[in-house]
PDB file of N, CA and C in Angstrom:
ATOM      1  N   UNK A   1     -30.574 -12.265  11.248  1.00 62.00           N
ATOM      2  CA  UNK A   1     -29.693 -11.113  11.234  1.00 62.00           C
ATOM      3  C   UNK A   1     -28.575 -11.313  10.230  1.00 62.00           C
ATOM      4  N   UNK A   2     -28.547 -10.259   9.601  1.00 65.00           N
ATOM      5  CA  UNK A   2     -27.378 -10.068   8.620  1.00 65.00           C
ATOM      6  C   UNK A   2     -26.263 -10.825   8.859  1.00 65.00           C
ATOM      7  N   UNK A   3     -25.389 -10.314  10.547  1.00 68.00           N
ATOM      8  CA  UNK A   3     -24.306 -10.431  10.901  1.00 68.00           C
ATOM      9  C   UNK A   3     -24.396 -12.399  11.214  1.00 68.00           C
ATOM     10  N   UNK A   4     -25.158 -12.949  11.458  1.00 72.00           N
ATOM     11  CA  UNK A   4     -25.395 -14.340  11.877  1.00 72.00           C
ATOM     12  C   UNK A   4     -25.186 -15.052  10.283  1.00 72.00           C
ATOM     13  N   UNK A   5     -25.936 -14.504   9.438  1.00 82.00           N
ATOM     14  CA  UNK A   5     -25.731 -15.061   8.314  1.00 82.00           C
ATOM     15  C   UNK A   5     -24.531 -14.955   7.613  1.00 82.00           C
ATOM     16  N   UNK A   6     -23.727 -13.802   7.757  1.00 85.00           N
ATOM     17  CA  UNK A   6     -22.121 -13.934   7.335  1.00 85.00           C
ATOM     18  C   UNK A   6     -21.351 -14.459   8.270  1.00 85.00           C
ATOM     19  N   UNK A   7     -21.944 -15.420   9.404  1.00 89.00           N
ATOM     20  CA  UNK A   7     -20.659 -15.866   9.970  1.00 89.00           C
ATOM     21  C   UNK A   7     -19.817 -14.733  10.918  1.00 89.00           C
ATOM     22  N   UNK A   8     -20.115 -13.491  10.971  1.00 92.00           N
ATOM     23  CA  UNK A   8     -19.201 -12.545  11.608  1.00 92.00           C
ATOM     24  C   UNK A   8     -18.548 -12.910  13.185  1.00 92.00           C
ATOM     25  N   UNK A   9     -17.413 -13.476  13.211  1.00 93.00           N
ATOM     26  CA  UNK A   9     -16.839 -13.721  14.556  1.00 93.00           C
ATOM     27  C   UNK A   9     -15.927 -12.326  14.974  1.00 93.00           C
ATOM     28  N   UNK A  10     -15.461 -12.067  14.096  1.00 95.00           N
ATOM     29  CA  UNK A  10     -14.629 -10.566  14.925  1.00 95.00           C
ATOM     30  C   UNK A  10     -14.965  -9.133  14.181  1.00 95.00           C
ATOM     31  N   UNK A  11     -14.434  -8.123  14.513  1.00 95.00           N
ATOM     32  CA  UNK A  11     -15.232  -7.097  14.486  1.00 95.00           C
ATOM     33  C   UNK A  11     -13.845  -6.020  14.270  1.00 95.00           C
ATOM     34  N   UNK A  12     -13.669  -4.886  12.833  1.00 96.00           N
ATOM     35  CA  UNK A  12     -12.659  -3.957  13.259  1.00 96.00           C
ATOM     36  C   UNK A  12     -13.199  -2.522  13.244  1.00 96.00           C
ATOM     37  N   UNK A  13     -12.993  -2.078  15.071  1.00 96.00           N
ATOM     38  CA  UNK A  13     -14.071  -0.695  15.286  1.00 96.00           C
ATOM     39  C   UNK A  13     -13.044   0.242  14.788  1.00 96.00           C
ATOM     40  N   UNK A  14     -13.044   0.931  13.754  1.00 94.00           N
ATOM     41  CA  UNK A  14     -12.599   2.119  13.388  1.00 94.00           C
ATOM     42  C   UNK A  14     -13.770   3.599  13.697  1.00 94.00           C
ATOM     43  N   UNK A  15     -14.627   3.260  14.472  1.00 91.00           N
ATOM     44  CA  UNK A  15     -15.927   4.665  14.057  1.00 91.00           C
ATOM     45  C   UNK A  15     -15.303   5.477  15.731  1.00 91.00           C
ATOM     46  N   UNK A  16     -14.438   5.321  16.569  1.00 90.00           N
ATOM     47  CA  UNK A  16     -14.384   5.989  17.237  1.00 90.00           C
ATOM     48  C   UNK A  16     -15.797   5.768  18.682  1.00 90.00           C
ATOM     49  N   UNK A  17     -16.358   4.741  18.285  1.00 92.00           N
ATOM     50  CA  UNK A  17     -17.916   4.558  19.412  1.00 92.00           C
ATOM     51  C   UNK A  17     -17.529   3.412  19.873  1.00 92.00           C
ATOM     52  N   UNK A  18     -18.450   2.922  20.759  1.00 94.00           N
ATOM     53  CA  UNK A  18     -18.210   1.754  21.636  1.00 94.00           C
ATOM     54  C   UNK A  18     -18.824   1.119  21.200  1.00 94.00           C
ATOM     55  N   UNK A  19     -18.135  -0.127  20.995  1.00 94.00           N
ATOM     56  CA  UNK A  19     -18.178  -1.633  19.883  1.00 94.00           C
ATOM     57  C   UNK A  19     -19.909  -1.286  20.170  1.00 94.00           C
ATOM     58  N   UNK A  20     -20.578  -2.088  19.553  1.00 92.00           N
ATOM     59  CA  UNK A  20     -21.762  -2.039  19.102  1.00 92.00           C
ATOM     60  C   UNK A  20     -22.861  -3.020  20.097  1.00 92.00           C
ATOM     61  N   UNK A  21     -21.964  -4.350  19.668  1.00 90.00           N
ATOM     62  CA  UNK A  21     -22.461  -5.672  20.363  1.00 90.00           C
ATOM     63  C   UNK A  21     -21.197  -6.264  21.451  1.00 90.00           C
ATOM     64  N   UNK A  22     -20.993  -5.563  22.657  1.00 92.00           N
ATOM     65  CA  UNK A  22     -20.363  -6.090  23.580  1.00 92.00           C
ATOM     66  C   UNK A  22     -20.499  -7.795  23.738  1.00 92.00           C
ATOM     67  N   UNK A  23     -18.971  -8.402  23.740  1.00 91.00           N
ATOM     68  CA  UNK A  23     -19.737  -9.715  23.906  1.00 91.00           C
ATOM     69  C   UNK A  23     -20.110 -10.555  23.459  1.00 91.00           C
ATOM     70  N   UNK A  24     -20.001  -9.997  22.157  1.00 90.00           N
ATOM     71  CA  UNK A  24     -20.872 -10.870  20.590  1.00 90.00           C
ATOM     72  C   UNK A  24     -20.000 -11.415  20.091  1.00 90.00           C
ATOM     73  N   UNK A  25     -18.716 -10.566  19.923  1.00 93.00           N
ATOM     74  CA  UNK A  25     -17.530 -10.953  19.312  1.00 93.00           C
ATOM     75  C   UNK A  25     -16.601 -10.214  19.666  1.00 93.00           C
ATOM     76  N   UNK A  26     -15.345 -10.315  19.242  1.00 95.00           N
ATOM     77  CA  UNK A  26     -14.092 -10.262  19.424  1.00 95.00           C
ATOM     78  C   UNK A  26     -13.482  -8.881  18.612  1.00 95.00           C
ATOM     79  N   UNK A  27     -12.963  -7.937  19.467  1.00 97.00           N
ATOM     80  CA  UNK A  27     -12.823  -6.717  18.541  1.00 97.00           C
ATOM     81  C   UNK A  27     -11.746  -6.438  18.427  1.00 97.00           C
ATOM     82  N   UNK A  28     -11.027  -5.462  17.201  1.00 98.00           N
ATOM     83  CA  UNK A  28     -10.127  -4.731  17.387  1.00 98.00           C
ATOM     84  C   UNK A  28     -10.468  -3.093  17.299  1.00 98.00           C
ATOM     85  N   UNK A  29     -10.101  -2.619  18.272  1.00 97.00           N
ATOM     86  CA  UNK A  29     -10.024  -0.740  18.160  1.00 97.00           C
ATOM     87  C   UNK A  29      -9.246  -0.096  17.722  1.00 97.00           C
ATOM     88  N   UNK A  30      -9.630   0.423  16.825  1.00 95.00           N
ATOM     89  CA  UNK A  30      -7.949   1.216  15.881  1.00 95.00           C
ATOM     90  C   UNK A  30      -8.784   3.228  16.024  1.00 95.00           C
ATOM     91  N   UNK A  31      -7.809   3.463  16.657  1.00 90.00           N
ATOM     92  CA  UNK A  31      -8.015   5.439  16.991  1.00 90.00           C
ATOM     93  C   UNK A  31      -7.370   5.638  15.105  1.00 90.00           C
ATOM     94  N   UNK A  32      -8.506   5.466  14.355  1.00 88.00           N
ATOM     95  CA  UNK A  32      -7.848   6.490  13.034  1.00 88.00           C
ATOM     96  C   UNK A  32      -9.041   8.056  12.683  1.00 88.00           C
ATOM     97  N   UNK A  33      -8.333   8.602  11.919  1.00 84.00           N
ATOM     98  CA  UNK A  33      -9.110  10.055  11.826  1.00 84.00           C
ATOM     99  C   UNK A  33      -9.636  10.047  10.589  1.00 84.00           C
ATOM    100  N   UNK A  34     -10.603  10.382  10.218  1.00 80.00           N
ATOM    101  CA  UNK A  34     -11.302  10.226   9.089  1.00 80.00           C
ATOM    102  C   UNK A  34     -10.795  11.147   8.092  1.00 80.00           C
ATOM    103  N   UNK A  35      -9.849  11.585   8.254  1.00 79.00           N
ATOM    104  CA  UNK A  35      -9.556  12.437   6.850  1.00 79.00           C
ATOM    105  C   UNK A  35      -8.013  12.130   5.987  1.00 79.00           C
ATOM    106  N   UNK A  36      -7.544  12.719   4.985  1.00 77.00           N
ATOM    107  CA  UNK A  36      -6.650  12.360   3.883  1.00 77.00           C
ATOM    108  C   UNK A  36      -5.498  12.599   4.776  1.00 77.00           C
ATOM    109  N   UNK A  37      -5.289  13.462   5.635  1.00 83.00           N
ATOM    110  CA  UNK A  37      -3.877  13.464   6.546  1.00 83.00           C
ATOM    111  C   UNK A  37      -3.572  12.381   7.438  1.00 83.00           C
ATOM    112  N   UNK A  38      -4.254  11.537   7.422  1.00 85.00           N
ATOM    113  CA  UNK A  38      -4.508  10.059   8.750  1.00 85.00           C
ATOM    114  C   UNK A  38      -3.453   9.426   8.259  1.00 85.00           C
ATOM    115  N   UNK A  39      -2.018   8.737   8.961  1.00 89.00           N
ATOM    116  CA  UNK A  39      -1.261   7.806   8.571  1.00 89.00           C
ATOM    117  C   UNK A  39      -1.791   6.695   8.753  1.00 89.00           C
ATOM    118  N   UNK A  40      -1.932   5.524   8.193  1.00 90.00           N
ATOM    119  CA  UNK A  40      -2.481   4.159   8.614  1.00 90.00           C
ATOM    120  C   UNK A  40      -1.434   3.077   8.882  1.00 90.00           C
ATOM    121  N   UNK A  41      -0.054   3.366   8.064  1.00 92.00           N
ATOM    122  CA  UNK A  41       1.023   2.505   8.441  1.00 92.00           C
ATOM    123  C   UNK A  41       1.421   2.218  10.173  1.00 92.00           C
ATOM    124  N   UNK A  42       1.321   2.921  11.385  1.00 93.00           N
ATOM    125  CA  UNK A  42       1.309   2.827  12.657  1.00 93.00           C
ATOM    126  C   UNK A  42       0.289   1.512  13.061  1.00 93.00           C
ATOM    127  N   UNK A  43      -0.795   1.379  12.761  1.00 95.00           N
ATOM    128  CA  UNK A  43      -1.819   0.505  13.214  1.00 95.00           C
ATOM    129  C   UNK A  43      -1.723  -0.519  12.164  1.00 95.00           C
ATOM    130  N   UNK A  44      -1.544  -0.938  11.062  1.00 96.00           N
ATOM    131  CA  UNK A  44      -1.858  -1.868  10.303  1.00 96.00           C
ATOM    132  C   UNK A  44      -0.532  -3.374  10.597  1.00 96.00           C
ATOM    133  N   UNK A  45       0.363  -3.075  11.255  1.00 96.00           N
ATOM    134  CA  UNK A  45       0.748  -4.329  12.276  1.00 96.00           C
ATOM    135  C   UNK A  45      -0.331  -5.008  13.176  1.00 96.00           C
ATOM    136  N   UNK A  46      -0.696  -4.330  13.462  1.00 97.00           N
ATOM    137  CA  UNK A  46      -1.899  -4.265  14.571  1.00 97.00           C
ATOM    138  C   UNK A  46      -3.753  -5.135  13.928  1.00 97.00           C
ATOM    139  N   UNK A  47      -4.013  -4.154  12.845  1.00 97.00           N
ATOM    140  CA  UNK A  47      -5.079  -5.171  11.622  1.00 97.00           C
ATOM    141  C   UNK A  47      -4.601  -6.510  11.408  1.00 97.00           C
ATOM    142  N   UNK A  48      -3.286  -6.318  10.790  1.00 96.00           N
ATOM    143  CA  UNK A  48      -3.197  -7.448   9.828  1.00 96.00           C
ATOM    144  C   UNK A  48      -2.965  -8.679  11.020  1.00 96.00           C
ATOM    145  N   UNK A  49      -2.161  -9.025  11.959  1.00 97.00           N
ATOM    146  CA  UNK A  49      -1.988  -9.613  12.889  1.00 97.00           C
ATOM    147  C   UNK A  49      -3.448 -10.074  13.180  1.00 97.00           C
ATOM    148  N   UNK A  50      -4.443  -9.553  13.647  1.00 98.00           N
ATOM    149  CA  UNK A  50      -5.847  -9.312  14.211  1.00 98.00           C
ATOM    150  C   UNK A  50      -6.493 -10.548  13.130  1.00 98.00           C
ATOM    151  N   UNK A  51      -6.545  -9.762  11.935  1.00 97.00           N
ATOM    152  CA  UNK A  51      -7.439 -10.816  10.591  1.00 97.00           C
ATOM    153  C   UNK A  51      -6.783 -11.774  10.393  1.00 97.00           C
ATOM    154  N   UNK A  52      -5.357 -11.827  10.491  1.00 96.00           N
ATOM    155  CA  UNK A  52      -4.634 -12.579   9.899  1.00 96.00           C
ATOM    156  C   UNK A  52      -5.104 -14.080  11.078  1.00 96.00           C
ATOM    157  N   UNK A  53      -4.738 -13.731  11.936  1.00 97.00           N
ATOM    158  CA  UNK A  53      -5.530 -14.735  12.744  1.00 97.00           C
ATOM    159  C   UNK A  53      -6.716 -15.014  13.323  1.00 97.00           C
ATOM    160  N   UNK A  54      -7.792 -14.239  12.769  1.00 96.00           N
ATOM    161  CA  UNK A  54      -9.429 -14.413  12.742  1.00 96.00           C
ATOM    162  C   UNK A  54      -9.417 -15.446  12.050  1.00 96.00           C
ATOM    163  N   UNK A  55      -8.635 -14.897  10.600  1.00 95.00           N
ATOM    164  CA  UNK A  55      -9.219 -16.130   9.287  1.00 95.00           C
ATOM    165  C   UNK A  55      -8.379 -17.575   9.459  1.00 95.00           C
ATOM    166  N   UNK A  56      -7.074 -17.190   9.778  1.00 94.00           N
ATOM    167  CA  UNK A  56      -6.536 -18.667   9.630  1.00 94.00           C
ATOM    168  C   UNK A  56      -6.195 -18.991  10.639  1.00 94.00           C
ATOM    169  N   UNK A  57      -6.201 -18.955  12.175  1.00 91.00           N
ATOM    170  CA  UNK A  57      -6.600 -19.519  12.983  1.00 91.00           C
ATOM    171  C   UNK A  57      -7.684 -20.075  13.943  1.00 91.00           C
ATOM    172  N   UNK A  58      -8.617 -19.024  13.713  1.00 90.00           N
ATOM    173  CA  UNK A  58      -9.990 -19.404  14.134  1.00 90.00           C
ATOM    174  C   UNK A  58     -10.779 -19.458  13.337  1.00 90.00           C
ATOM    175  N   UNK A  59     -10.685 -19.556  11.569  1.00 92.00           N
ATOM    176  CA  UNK A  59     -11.260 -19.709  10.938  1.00 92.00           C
ATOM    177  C   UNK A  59     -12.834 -18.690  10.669  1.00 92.00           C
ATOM    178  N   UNK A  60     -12.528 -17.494  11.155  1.00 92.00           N
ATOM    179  CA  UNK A  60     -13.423 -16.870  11.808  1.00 92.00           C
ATOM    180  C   UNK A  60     -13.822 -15.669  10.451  1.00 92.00           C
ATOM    181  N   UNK A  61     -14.541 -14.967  10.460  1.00 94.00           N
ATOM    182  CA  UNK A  61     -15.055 -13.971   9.197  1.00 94.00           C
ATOM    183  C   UNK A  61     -15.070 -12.379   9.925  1.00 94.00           C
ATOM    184  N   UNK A  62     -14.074 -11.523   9.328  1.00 96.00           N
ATOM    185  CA  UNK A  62     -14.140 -10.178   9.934  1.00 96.00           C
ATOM    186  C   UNK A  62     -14.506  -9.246   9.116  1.00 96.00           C
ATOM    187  N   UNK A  63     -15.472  -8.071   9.750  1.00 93.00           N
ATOM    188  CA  UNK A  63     -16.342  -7.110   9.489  1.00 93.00           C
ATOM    189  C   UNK A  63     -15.359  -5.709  10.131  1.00 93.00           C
ATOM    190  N   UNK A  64     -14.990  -5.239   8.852  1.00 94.00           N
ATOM    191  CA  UNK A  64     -14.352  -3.973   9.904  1.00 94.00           C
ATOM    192  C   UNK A  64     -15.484  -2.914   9.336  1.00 94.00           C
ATOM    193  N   UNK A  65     -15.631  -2.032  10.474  1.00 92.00           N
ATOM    194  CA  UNK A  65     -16.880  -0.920  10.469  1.00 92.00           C
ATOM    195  C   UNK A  65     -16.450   0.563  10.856  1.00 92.00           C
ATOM    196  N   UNK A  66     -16.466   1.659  10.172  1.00 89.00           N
ATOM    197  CA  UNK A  66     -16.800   2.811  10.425  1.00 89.00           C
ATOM    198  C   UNK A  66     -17.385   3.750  10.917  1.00 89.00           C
ATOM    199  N   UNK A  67     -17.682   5.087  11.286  1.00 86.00           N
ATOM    200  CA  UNK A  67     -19.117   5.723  11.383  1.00 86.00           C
ATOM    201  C   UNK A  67     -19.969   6.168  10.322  1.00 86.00           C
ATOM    202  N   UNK A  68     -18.560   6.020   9.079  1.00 77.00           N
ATOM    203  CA  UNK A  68     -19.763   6.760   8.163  1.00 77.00           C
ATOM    204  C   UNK A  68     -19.411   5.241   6.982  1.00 77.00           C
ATOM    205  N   UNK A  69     -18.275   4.500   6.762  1.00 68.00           N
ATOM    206  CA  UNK A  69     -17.540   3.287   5.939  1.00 68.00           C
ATOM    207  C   UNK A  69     -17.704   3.829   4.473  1.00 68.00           C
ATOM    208  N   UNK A  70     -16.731   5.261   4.810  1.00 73.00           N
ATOM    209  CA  UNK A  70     -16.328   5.705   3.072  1.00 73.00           C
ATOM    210  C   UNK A  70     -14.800   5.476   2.935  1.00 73.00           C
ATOM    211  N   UNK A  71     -13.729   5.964   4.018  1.00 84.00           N
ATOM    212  CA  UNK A  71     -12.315   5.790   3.523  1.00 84.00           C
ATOM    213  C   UNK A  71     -11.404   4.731   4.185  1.00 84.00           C
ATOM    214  N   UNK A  72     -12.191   4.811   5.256  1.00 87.00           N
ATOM    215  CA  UNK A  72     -10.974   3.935   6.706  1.00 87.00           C
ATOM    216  C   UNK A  72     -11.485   2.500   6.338  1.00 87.00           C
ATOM    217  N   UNK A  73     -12.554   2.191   6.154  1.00 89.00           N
ATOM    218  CA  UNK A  73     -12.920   0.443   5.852  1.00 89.00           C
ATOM    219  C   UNK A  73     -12.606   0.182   5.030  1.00 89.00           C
ATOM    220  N   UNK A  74     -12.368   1.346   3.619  1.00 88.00           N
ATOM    221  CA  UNK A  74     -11.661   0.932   2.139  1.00 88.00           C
ATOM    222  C   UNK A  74     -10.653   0.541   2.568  1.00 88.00           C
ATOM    223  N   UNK A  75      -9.795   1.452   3.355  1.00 90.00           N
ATOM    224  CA  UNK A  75      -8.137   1.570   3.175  1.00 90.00           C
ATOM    225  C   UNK A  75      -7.614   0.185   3.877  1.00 90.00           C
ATOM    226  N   UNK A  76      -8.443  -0.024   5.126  1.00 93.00           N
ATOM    227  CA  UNK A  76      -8.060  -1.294   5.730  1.00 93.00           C
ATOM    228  C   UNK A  76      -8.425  -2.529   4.974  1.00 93.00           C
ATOM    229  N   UNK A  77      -9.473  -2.557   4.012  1.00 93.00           N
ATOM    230  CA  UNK A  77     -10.136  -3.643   3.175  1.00 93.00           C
ATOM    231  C   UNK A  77      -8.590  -3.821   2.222  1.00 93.00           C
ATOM    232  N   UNK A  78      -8.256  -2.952   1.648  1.00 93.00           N
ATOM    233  CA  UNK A  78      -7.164  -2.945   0.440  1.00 93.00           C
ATOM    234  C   UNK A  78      -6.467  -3.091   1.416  1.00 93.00           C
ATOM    235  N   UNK A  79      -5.754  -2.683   2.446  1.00 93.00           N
ATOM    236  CA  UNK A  79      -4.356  -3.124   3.174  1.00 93.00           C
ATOM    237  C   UNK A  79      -4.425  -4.905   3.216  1.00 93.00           C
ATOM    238  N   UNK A  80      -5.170  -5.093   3.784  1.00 94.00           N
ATOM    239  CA  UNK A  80      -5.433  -6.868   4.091  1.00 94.00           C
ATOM    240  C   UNK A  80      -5.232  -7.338   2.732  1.00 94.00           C
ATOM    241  N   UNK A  81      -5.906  -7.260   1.435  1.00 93.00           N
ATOM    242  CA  UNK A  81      -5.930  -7.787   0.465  1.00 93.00           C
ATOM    243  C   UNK A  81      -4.365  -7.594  -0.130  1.00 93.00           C
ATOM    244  N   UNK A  82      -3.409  -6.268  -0.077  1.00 88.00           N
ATOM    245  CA  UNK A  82      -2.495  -6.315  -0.586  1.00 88.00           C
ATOM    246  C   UNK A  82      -1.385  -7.026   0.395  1.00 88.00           C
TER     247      UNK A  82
END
């Protein structure tokens, strides 16, 4: 499986559905709206905290996921990186 081969220990559910693999790993749930009016500054205390200690405390690899992964997985991908 894909997810075994990247190592995936935590998981960020942005698609609004119920985590995928209960159990598998470690999630965060962020309620964002898929369109250009969505503020993301409210929740991204909330991401960065989350990855920030996936990667450098548990050394762990995070997959954040969408329903459709056109704007909300970008925006959170570039928030973390900046």
């Amino acid at each position: 499986l894909v997810k075994s081969r990247l190592e995936i220990t935590h998981m960020v559910n942005v698609s609004g559905s119920p985590d995928p693999f209960p159990g598998e790993f470690e999630y965060l749930n962020l309620e964002i709206q898929d369109h250009a009016l969505q503020s993301l500054p409210p929740v991204l205390p909330r991401f960065v905290e989350f990855v920030r200690r996936a990667i450098e405390q548990e050394k762990g690899c995070v997959l954040i996921f969408s329903a459709r992964g056109v704007s909300r997985c970008a925006a959170l991908a570039i928030a973390w990186v900046m």
